[in-house]
Amino acid sequence: MSKRALITGITGQDGSYLAELLLSKGYEVHGLVRRSSSFNTQRIDHLYQDPHEPNARIFLHYGDLSDGARLVTLLSQIDPDEVYNLAAQSHVRVSFDEPEHTGDTTGIGSIRLLEAVRVAGVRCRFYQASSSEMFGASPPPQDEDTLFYPRSPYGAAKVYSYWVTRNYREAYGLFAVNGILFNHESPRRGETFVTRKITRAVARIRAGREKLLYMGNLDAVRDWGYAPEYVEGMWRMLQADEPKDYVLATSTPCTVRQFLQTAFDHAGLDWEKHVRFDDRYLRPTEVDSLIGDAGRAEADLGWKATVHAPELARIMVDADIDALECEGRPWIDRPSLSAWA
Ligand code: NAP
Ligand code: G4F
């Protein structure tokens, strides 16, 4: 019998890579998809299988983390072996604009899902997508024992989700774990996160479609890894003998400025000629430096990141250059200057 997994956030960057990974391991994959007036499934369209086919192994279900009753119904129907809670309003800057919505989705959404697991009586393993943003102002290096000091409504909502996940483990004996993941990126990264905003702009400037890129704080330090490696870590956490929380990170610091320079250099461009400052991209409170220590994940799970920021920047620039040269994909032609965050 193949295992069954439910992924919330399957249409996002991580959800799409995780769905690929689980399908490659023979899982039956179920994904929660928000109803939208236009299709939001671009990242998983290549995985689509007609549910009428007898051998179909991926199934999509309408639902939303704000709708607890729907979650109970789905959990009862699917009866999964593993649940990966990846859905969230995941943009830190936007969480200052929409703090209540972020709290409802990124925070309360997690307990709705945990309650659905409990009420439906499903015996599954549960993964919570926790974040290095929870460390916020705590100085690096950060590991599983570092104090949380969130600096945004998003970070605070993730701290809430972290603790309710631990609480359901301790209160109800649920195999529930937090993956505390540092930033991880890919060609599928949302276009308003800084790495993708940069690599899309590099491709467009190189092609002569734009001239300038407006940016916020270039001094922030992040620990950027490669998303496909991180979803492997998520899966390994749920295969472990006992439920524990783990940091996944590269341990390699990189400033936004260094990422910019590597990306522009790779395309043969001088970043200083094309980058301008705009304070709309600053946050009311910034997280200055995130550098993770993933020693526990390496020791217990045999997980170690191999792709670091410079290689990542080159992978993403190459992918955005290729995508721009692709015919017949109209969404690619959205100008990066209209990015909202
Ligand atoms: P992402 O690309 O922004 O994807 C978020 C997913 O959540 C999308 O599928 C989105 O659906 C869905 N979603 C949003 N609100 C929802 C709601 N109310 N109900 C149901 N689904 C909803 O994020 P990601 O980068 O893949 O990250 C995955 C998870 O890991 C997130 O929880 C994020 O906060 C966390 N995380 C990410 C990183 C990172 O560096 N990427 C690091 C640490 C933690 P639509 O497609 O319809 O918008
Ligand atoms: O790419 P970012 O928006 O990611 P941020 O805020 O680090 O959050 C991401 O990683 C978290 C894990 O630590 C996740 F939990 C979260 O869901 C998300 O995936 O910004 C990175 C840095 C920030 O310091 C920001 O101030 O880049 C700086 N930055 C400078 N100019 C900019 C810009 N960020 C954005 N989005 N846009 C800019 O123009």
Tab-separated table of C-alpha atoms and ligand atoms in Angstrom:
chain	number	residue	atom	x	y	z
A	1	MET	CA	0.000	0.000	0.000
A	2	SER	CA	1.396	3.405	-0.931
A	3	LYS	CA	1.427	6.148	1.687
A	4	ARG	CA	-1.029	9.028	1.417
A	5	ALA	CA	0.051	12.621	2.061
A	6	LEU	CA	-1.905	15.859	2.331
A	7	ILE	CA	-0.032	19.063	1.455
A	8	THR	CA	-1.499	22.462	2.294
A	9	GLY	CA	0.193	25.145	0.189
A	10	ILE	CA	0.775	22.696	-2.678
A	11	THR	CA	0.562	25.559	-5.210
A	12	GLY	CA	3.477	27.391	-3.560
A	13	GLN	CA	7.208	27.032	-4.146
A	14	ASP	CA	7.817	24.349	-1.499
A	15	GLY	CA	4.512	22.568	-2.040
A	16	SER	CA	5.322	22.007	-5.701
A	17	TYR	CA	8.764	20.512	-4.983
A	18	LEU	CA	7.406	18.412	-2.123
A	19	ALA	CA	4.618	17.034	-4.337
A	20	GLU	CA	7.244	16.028	-6.916
A	21	LEU	CA	9.367	14.362	-4.258
A	22	LEU	CA	6.478	12.395	-2.729
A	23	LEU	CA	5.190	11.259	-6.128
A	24	SER	CA	8.696	10.043	-6.976
A	25	LYS	CA	8.601	7.991	-3.763
A	26	GLY	CA	5.296	6.350	-4.725
A	27	TYR	CA	2.976	8.391	-2.472
A	28	GLU	CA	-0.605	9.253	-3.269
A	29	VAL	CA	-0.567	13.043	-2.964
A	30	HIS	CA	-3.516	15.241	-1.986
A	31	GLY	CA	-3.247	19.014	-2.166
A	32	LEU	CA	-5.346	21.831	-0.706
A	33	VAL	CA	-5.968	24.562	-3.287
A	34	ARG	CA	-7.591	27.944	-2.691
A	35	ARG	CA	-10.410	28.882	-4.990
A	36	SER	CA	-9.292	31.796	-7.124
A	37	SER	CA	-10.870	33.649	-10.038
A	38	SER	CA	-7.826	32.770	-12.122
A	39	PHE	CA	-5.727	29.613	-12.040
A	40	ASN	CA	-3.135	29.504	-9.285
A	41	THR	CA	-1.689	26.099	-10.154
A	42	GLN	CA	1.159	27.044	-12.528
A	43	ARG	CA	3.797	25.462	-10.303
A	44	ILE	CA	2.061	22.072	-10.285
A	45	ASP	CA	0.413	21.972	-13.711
A	46	HIS	CA	3.164	19.631	-14.949
A	47	LEU	CA	2.121	17.131	-12.234
A	48	TYR	CA	-1.606	17.181	-13.052
A	49	GLN	CA	-3.266	13.819	-13.628
A	50	ASP	CA	-6.865	13.349	-14.688
A	51	PRO	CA	-8.621	12.037	-11.548
A	52	HIS	CA	-10.773	9.832	-13.781
A	53	GLU	CA	-7.691	7.787	-14.642
A	54	PRO	CA	-7.492	4.647	-12.492
A	55	ASN	CA	-3.775	5.182	-11.842
A	56	ALA	CA	-4.003	8.857	-10.865
A	57	ARG	CA	-1.881	9.592	-7.787
A	58	ILE	CA	-2.320	13.337	-7.308
A	59	PHE	CA	-5.639	14.861	-6.233
A	60	LEU	CA	-6.465	18.515	-5.625
A	61	HIS	CA	-9.190	19.692	-3.238
A	62	TYR	CA	-10.640	23.141	-2.771
A	63	GLY	CA	-10.145	24.427	0.743
A	64	ASP	CA	-8.690	27.214	2.838
A	65	LEU	CA	-6.936	27.376	6.193
A	66	SER	CA	-9.584	29.877	7.290
A	67	ASP	CA	-12.308	27.216	6.970
A	68	GLY	CA	-12.001	24.739	9.831
A	69	ALA	CA	-15.100	22.687	8.972
A	70	ARG	CA	-13.764	22.039	5.488
A	71	LEU	CA	-10.470	20.854	6.961
A	72	VAL	CA	-12.244	18.329	9.203
A	73	THR	CA	-14.216	16.982	6.225
A	74	LEU	CA	-11.092	16.657	4.091
A	75	LEU	CA	-9.025	14.997	6.812
A	76	SER	CA	-11.807	12.428	7.358
A	77	GLN	CA	-12.140	11.734	3.630
A	78	ILE	CA	-8.435	11.533	2.782
A	79	ASP	CA	-7.249	9.828	5.990
A	80	PRO	CA	-3.606	10.716	5.257
A	81	ASP	CA	-0.491	9.099	6.732
A	82	GLU	CA	1.383	12.400	6.586
A	83	VAL	CA	0.211	16.030	6.654
A	84	TYR	CA	2.528	18.854	5.563
A	85	ASN	CA	1.234	22.274	6.604
A	86	LEU	CA	2.970	24.617	4.162
A	87	ALA	CA	0.120	27.060	3.540
A	88	ALA	CA	0.599	30.596	4.827
A	89	GLN	CA	0.575	34.263	3.962
A	90	SER	CA	4.344	33.969	3.714
A	91	HIS	CA	5.531	37.493	2.817
A	92	VAL	CA	7.090	39.361	5.737
A	93	ARG	CA	6.656	42.874	4.295
A	94	VAL	CA	3.023	42.168	3.379
A	95	SER	CA	2.352	40.960	6.933
A	96	PHE	CA	2.743	44.581	8.086
A	97	ASP	CA	0.042	45.603	5.590
A	98	GLU	CA	-2.249	42.669	6.412
A	99	PRO	CA	-1.453	41.733	10.016
A	100	GLU	CA	-4.886	40.357	10.877
A	101	HIS	CA	-5.139	38.195	7.759
A	102	THR	CA	-1.589	36.957	8.358
A	103	GLY	CA	-2.446	36.044	11.943
A	104	ASP	CA	-5.561	34.216	10.782
A	105	THR	CA	-3.799	32.195	8.070
A	106	THR	CA	-0.208	31.788	9.205
A	107	GLY	CA	-1.104	31.460	12.899
A	108	ILE	CA	-4.669	30.321	13.605
A	109	GLY	CA	-4.742	28.327	10.351
A	110	SER	CA	-2.274	25.864	11.881
A	111	ILE	CA	-4.409	25.133	14.922
A	112	ARG	CA	-7.463	24.705	12.683
A	113	LEU	CA	-5.543	22.018	10.825
A	114	LEU	CA	-4.236	20.383	14.007
A	115	GLU	CA	-7.754	20.368	15.433
A	116	ALA	CA	-9.055	18.829	12.214
A	117	VAL	CA	-6.496	16.031	12.582
A	118	ARG	CA	-7.543	15.497	16.211
A	119	VAL	CA	-11.310	15.745	15.679
A	120	ALA	CA	-11.272	13.511	12.606
A	121	GLY	CA	-9.315	10.940	14.607
A	122	VAL	CA	-6.672	10.615	11.892
A	123	ARG	CA	-3.460	8.842	12.939
A	124	CYS	CA	-0.963	10.765	10.863
A	125	ARG	CA	2.408	12.480	11.155
A	126	PHE	CA	2.292	16.273	10.985
A	127	TYR	CA	4.876	18.723	9.616
A	128	GLN	CA	4.631	22.440	10.457
A	129	ALA	CA	6.481	24.923	8.218
A	130	SER	CA	8.169	27.004	10.898
A	131	SER	CA	10.565	29.770	9.997
A	132	SER	CA	13.876	31.373	10.902
A	133	GLU	CA	11.853	34.637	11.023
A	134	MET	CA	10.832	33.457	14.515
A	135	PHE	CA	14.406	34.202	15.682
A	136	GLY	CA	14.089	37.785	14.442
A	137	ALA	CA	16.348	39.933	16.601
A	138	SER	CA	18.160	37.048	18.328
A	139	PRO	CA	21.769	37.212	17.123
A	140	PRO	CA	23.248	34.462	14.916
A	141	PRO	CA	24.105	31.654	14.746
A	142	GLN	CA	20.563	30.425	15.440
A	143	ASP	CA	19.679	26.814	16.240
A	144	GLU	CA	16.820	24.863	17.829
A	145	ASP	CA	17.594	26.319	21.288
A	146	THR	CA	17.799	29.985	20.263
A	147	LEU	CA	15.199	32.291	21.823
A	148	PHE	CA	12.435	33.541	19.553
A	149	TYR	CA	12.224	37.327	19.097
A	150	PRO	CA	9.929	37.876	16.099
A	151	ARG	CA	10.067	41.233	14.320
A	152	SER	CA	6.916	41.093	12.185
A	153	PRO	CA	3.277	39.969	12.353
A	154	TYR	CA	4.406	37.065	10.148
A	155	GLY	CA	7.157	36.041	12.573
A	156	ALA	CA	4.791	36.304	15.539
A	157	ALA	CA	2.160	34.161	13.782
A	158	LYS	CA	4.800	31.513	13.035
A	159	VAL	CA	5.816	31.474	16.723
A	160	TYR	CA	2.189	30.743	17.622
A	161	SER	CA	2.077	27.887	15.101
A	162	TYR	CA	5.373	26.527	16.397
A	163	TRP	CA	4.043	26.323	19.960
A	164	VAL	CA	0.657	24.814	19.111
A	165	THR	CA	2.451	22.135	17.084
A	166	ARG	CA	4.611	21.308	20.113
A	167	ASN	CA	1.536	21.423	22.325
A	168	TYR	CA	-0.351	18.879	20.205
A	169	ARG	CA	2.714	16.635	20.346
A	170	GLU	CA	2.838	16.861	24.154
A	171	ALA	CA	-0.912	16.974	24.863
A	172	TYR	CA	-2.193	14.351	22.430
A	173	GLY	CA	0.898	12.309	21.523
A	174	LEU	CA	0.664	13.433	17.893
A	175	PHE	CA	3.853	12.868	15.838
A	176	ALA	CA	4.081	16.596	15.098
A	177	VAL	CA	7.314	18.383	14.209
A	178	ASN	CA	8.493	21.877	13.374
A	179	GLY	CA	10.929	22.332	10.522
A	180	ILE	CA	12.572	25.689	11.284
A	181	LEU	CA	13.704	26.555	7.804
A	182	PHE	CA	16.017	29.379	6.842
A	183	ASN	CA	15.378	31.151	3.524
A	184	HIS	CA	15.296	28.783	0.572
A	185	GLU	CA	14.813	29.823	-3.007
A	186	SER	CA	14.538	28.458	-6.537
A	187	PRO	CA	13.356	29.425	-10.011
A	188	ARG	CA	9.824	28.828	-8.622
A	189	ARG	CA	10.240	31.409	-5.855
A	190	GLY	CA	7.482	34.017	-5.643
A	191	GLU	CA	8.395	37.076	-7.670
A	192	THR	CA	8.270	39.567	-4.792
A	193	PHE	CA	10.812	37.812	-2.569
A	194	VAL	CA	14.156	39.512	-2.879
A	195	THR	CA	16.168	36.809	-4.671
A	196	ARG	CA	13.596	36.248	-7.400
A	197	LYS	CA	12.889	39.960	-7.705
A	198	ILE	CA	16.604	40.402	-8.423
A	199	THR	CA	17.029	37.488	-10.833
A	200	ARG	CA	13.912	38.392	-12.843
A	201	ALA	CA	15.121	41.971	-13.102
A	202	VAL	CA	18.587	40.826	-14.210
A	203	ALA	CA	17.040	38.782	-17.027
A	204	ARG	CA	14.812	41.673	-18.104
A	205	ILE	CA	17.577	44.291	-17.959
A	206	ARG	CA	19.886	41.981	-19.929
A	207	ALA	CA	17.154	41.613	-22.573
A	208	GLY	CA	16.738	45.406	-22.764
A	209	ARG	CA	13.171	45.295	-21.430
A	210	GLU	CA	13.938	47.333	-18.295
A	211	LYS	CA	16.698	49.585	-17.041
A	212	LEU	CA	16.297	50.010	-13.290
A	213	LEU	CA	15.583	47.872	-10.223
A	214	TYR	CA	14.295	49.539	-7.029
A	215	MET	CA	15.354	47.891	-3.775
A	216	GLY	CA	15.179	48.321	0.001
A	217	ASN	CA	17.747	47.353	2.647
A	218	LEU	CA	20.832	45.864	0.992
A	219	ASP	CA	22.647	45.221	4.284
A	220	ALA	CA	20.379	42.442	5.561
A	221	VAL	CA	22.152	39.098	5.959
A	222	ARG	CA	20.355	35.900	5.007
A	223	ASP	CA	21.244	32.214	4.844
A	224	TRP	CA	19.895	31.265	1.409
A	225	GLY	CA	19.579	27.616	0.372
A	226	TYR	CA	18.007	25.710	-2.502
A	227	ALA	CA	14.330	24.736	-2.059
A	228	PRO	CA	14.444	21.180	-3.543
A	229	GLU	CA	17.016	20.220	-0.899
A	230	TYR	CA	14.828	21.630	1.876
A	231	VAL	CA	11.715	19.625	0.979
A	232	GLU	CA	13.852	16.474	1.244
A	233	GLY	CA	14.623	17.603	4.802
A	234	MET	CA	10.895	18.017	5.550
A	235	TRP	CA	10.215	14.476	4.408
A	236	ARG	CA	13.100	13.081	6.465
A	237	MET	CA	11.714	14.750	9.610
A	238	LEU	CA	8.502	12.736	9.238
A	239	GLN	CA	10.397	9.454	8.684
A	240	ALA	CA	12.414	9.789	11.914
A	241	ASP	CA	11.941	7.432	14.857
A	242	GLU	CA	10.791	10.209	17.171
A	243	PRO	CA	9.200	13.621	16.624
A	244	LYS	CA	11.723	16.452	17.064
A	245	ASP	CA	12.076	20.007	15.774
A	246	TYR	CA	14.890	20.745	13.332
A	247	VAL	CA	16.646	23.740	11.803
A	248	LEU	CA	17.503	23.497	8.082
A	249	ALA	CA	20.082	26.008	6.856
A	250	THR	CA	23.326	26.318	4.889
A	251	SER	CA	25.224	28.194	7.678
A	252	THR	CA	26.626	30.504	4.982
A	253	PRO	CA	25.857	34.228	5.384
A	254	CYS	CA	25.204	36.441	2.372
A	255	THR	CA	24.024	40.052	2.229
A	256	VAL	CA	21.347	41.218	-0.182
A	257	ARG	CA	24.086	43.345	-1.794
A	258	GLN	CA	26.323	40.293	-2.356
A	259	PHE	CA	23.421	38.361	-3.889
A	260	LEU	CA	22.694	41.329	-6.182
A	261	GLN	CA	26.311	41.576	-7.273
A	262	THR	CA	26.606	37.835	-8.014
A	263	ALA	CA	23.366	37.838	-10.016
A	264	PHE	CA	24.257	40.911	-12.111
A	265	ASP	CA	27.877	39.726	-12.618
A	266	HIS	CA	26.600	36.381	-13.904
A	267	ALA	CA	24.686	38.192	-16.662
A	268	GLY	CA	27.669	40.458	-17.433
A	269	LEU	CA	25.976	43.545	-15.940
A	270	ASP	CA	27.205	46.200	-13.472
A	271	TRP	CA	24.611	46.232	-10.653
A	272	GLU	CA	25.491	49.754	-9.520
A	273	LYS	CA	24.331	51.169	-12.855
A	274	HIS	CA	20.891	49.580	-12.516
A	275	VAL	CA	19.922	49.488	-8.816
A	276	ARG	CA	18.190	52.355	-7.010
A	277	PHE	CA	16.872	52.726	-3.455
A	278	ASP	CA	13.151	53.005	-2.650
A	279	ASP	CA	12.061	53.205	0.977
A	280	ARG	CA	8.730	51.499	0.214
A	281	TYR	CA	10.644	48.223	0.408
A	282	LEU	CA	11.863	48.847	3.967
A	283	ARG	CA	10.081	47.135	6.860
A	284	PRO	CA	8.983	48.927	10.066
A	285	THR	CA	11.215	46.465	11.923
A	286	GLU	CA	13.897	44.515	10.063
A	287	VAL	CA	15.532	41.174	10.774
A	288	ASP	CA	19.188	42.077	10.331
A	289	SER	CA	20.935	38.741	10.323
A	290	LEU	CA	19.871	35.103	10.004
A	291	ILE	CA	22.570	32.415	9.898
A	292	GLY	CA	21.469	28.921	10.864
A	293	ASP	CA	23.175	25.980	12.489
A	294	ALA	CA	21.695	22.762	11.049
A	295	GLY	CA	23.967	20.437	13.030
A	296	ARG	CA	21.077	18.492	14.586
A	297	ALA	CA	19.518	17.750	11.179
A	298	GLU	CA	22.869	16.538	9.875
A	299	ALA	CA	23.480	14.312	12.913
A	300	ASP	CA	19.971	12.791	13.172
A	301	LEU	CA	18.658	12.908	9.610
A	302	GLY	CA	21.827	12.918	7.505
A	303	TRP	CA	20.610	16.159	5.906
A	304	LYS	CA	23.088	18.776	4.693
A	305	ALA	CA	22.664	21.656	2.240
A	306	THR	CA	24.976	21.550	-0.765
A	307	VAL	CA	23.850	24.609	-2.767
A	308	HIS	CA	24.949	27.983	-1.359
A	309	ALA	CA	24.015	31.553	-2.267
A	310	PRO	CA	26.424	32.209	-5.203
A	311	GLU	CA	25.450	28.989	-7.018
A	312	LEU	CA	21.793	29.619	-6.190
A	313	ALA	CA	21.965	33.112	-7.727
A	314	ARG	CA	23.432	31.654	-10.919
A	315	ILE	CA	20.786	28.880	-11.104
A	316	MET	CA	18.008	31.448	-10.714
A	317	VAL	CA	19.445	33.956	-13.209
A	318	ASP	CA	19.880	31.218	-15.819
A	319	ALA	CA	16.294	30.034	-15.259
A	320	ASP	CA	14.868	33.559	-15.574
A	321	ILE	CA	16.857	34.189	-18.751
A	322	ASP	CA	15.539	30.901	-20.206
A	323	ALA	CA	11.977	31.690	-19.106
A	324	LEU	CA	12.100	35.106	-20.736
A	325	GLU	CA	13.198	33.537	-23.989
A	326	CYS	CA	10.316	31.036	-23.799
A	327	GLU	CA	7.448	31.736	-26.163
A	328	GLY	CA	3.795	31.466	-25.214
A	329	ARG	CA	4.000	32.073	-21.477
A	330	PRO	CA	2.313	35.456	-21.089
A	331	TRP	CA	2.609	35.716	-17.302
A	332	ILE	CA	6.398	35.966	-17.663
A	333	ASP	CA	6.002	39.329	-19.345
A	334	ARG	CA	4.807	41.123	-16.182
A	335	PRO	CA	7.302	43.943	-15.577
A	336	SER	CA	9.346	43.418	-12.420
A	337	LEU	CA	9.097	47.140	-11.619
A	338	SER	CA	5.448	46.657	-10.737
A	339	ALA	CA	6.420	44.252	-7.945
A	340	TRP	CA	4.546	45.184	-4.804
A	341	ALA	CA	6.989	44.245	-2.087
B	1	NAP	P1	4.613	30.378	-0.910
B	1	NAP	O1	5.282	30.115	-2.225
B	1	NAP	O2	4.202	31.749	-0.570
B	1	NAP	O3	3.334	29.405	-0.839
B	1	NAP	C1	2.340	29.585	0.127
B	1	NAP	C2	1.210	28.619	-0.156
B	1	NAP	O4	0.175	28.812	0.826
B	1	NAP	C3	0.535	28.808	-1.525
B	1	NAP	O5	0.174	27.547	-2.030
B	1	NAP	C4	-0.719	29.596	-1.167
B	1	NAP	O6	-1.771	29.456	-2.091
B	1	NAP	C5	-1.076	28.923	0.144
B	1	NAP	N1	-2.003	29.683	0.975
B	1	NAP	C6	-1.892	30.974	1.379
B	1	NAP	N2	-2.932	31.306	2.152
B	1	NAP	C7	-3.720	30.210	2.251
B	1	NAP	C8	-4.950	29.926	2.908
B	1	NAP	N3	-5.578	30.846	3.640
B	1	NAP	N4	-5.470	28.690	2.794
B	1	NAP	C9	-4.849	27.747	2.050
B	1	NAP	N5	-3.696	27.954	1.390
B	1	NAP	C10	-3.141	29.174	1.495
B	1	NAP	O7	5.525	29.858	0.299
B	1	NAP	P2	6.784	28.867	0.263
B	1	NAP	O8	8.016	29.659	0.043
B	1	NAP	O9	6.478	27.696	-0.573
B	1	NAP	O10	6.840	28.436	1.803
B	1	NAP	C11	6.070	27.329	2.274
B	1	NAP	C12	5.856	27.472	3.766
B	1	NAP	O11	7.119	27.533	4.440
B	1	NAP	C13	5.133	28.753	4.184
B	1	NAP	O12	4.364	28.445	5.314
B	1	NAP	C14	6.250	29.695	4.570
B	1	NAP	O13	5.790	30.664	5.498
B	1	NAP	C15	7.238	28.730	5.184
B	1	NAP	N6	8.650	29.100	5.112
B	1	NAP	C16	9.195	29.444	3.905
B	1	NAP	C17	10.547	29.730	3.834
B	1	NAP	C18	11.196	30.096	2.518
B	1	NAP	O14	12.319	30.616	2.555
B	1	NAP	N7	10.585	29.791	1.380
B	1	NAP	C19	11.334	29.662	4.995
B	1	NAP	C20	10.731	29.303	6.199
B	1	NAP	C21	9.391	29.000	6.241
B	1	NAP	P3	-1.838	30.391	-3.432
B	1	NAP	O15	-0.902	29.744	-4.418
B	1	NAP	O16	-3.265	30.316	-3.821
B	1	NAP	O17	-1.373	31.761	-3.029
B	2	G4F	O1	13.153	37.833	0.311
B	2	G4F	P1	12.547	38.473	1.491
B	2	G4F	O2	11.257	39.175	1.309
B	2	G4F	O3	12.455	37.324	2.593
B	2	G4F	P2	12.363	37.328	4.195
B	2	G4F	O4	11.762	38.564	4.702
B	2	G4F	O5	13.710	36.961	4.719
B	2	G4F	O6	11.319	36.142	4.447
B	2	G4F	C1	11.438	34.901	3.744
B	2	G4F	O7	12.231	34.012	4.499
B	2	G4F	C2	11.649	33.610	5.764
B	2	G4F	C3	12.657	32.673	6.442
B	2	G4F	O8	13.593	33.429	7.156
B	2	G4F	C4	10.331	32.932	5.489
B	2	G4F	F1	9.799	32.486	6.658
B	2	G4F	C5	9.392	33.891	4.802
B	2	G4F	O9	8.178	33.209	4.499
B	2	G4F	C6	10.035	34.345	3.498
B	2	G4F	O10	10.125	33.234	2.646
B	2	G4F	O11	13.578	39.539	2.120
B	2	G4F	C7	14.898	39.198	2.434
B	2	G4F	C8	15.653	40.455	2.822
B	2	G4F	C9	14.949	41.310	3.886
B	2	G4F	O12	15.894	41.717	4.841
B	2	G4F	C10	14.444	42.525	3.105
B	2	G4F	O13	14.364	43.708	3.884
B	2	G4F	O14	15.781	41.296	1.666
B	2	G4F	C11	15.520	42.630	2.056
B	2	G4F	N1	15.110	43.398	0.873
B	2	G4F	C12	15.789	44.469	0.378
B	2	G4F	N2	15.133	44.978	-0.683
B	2	G4F	C13	14.006	43.215	0.138
B	2	G4F	C14	14.018	44.195	-0.838
B	2	G4F	N3	13.021	42.284	0.214
B	2	G4F	C15	12.025	42.335	-0.713
B	2	G4F	N4	11.040	41.387	-0.681
B	2	G4F	N5	11.977	43.319	-1.691
B	2	G4F	C16	12.957	44.263	-1.795
B	2	G4F	O15	12.932	45.130	-2.681
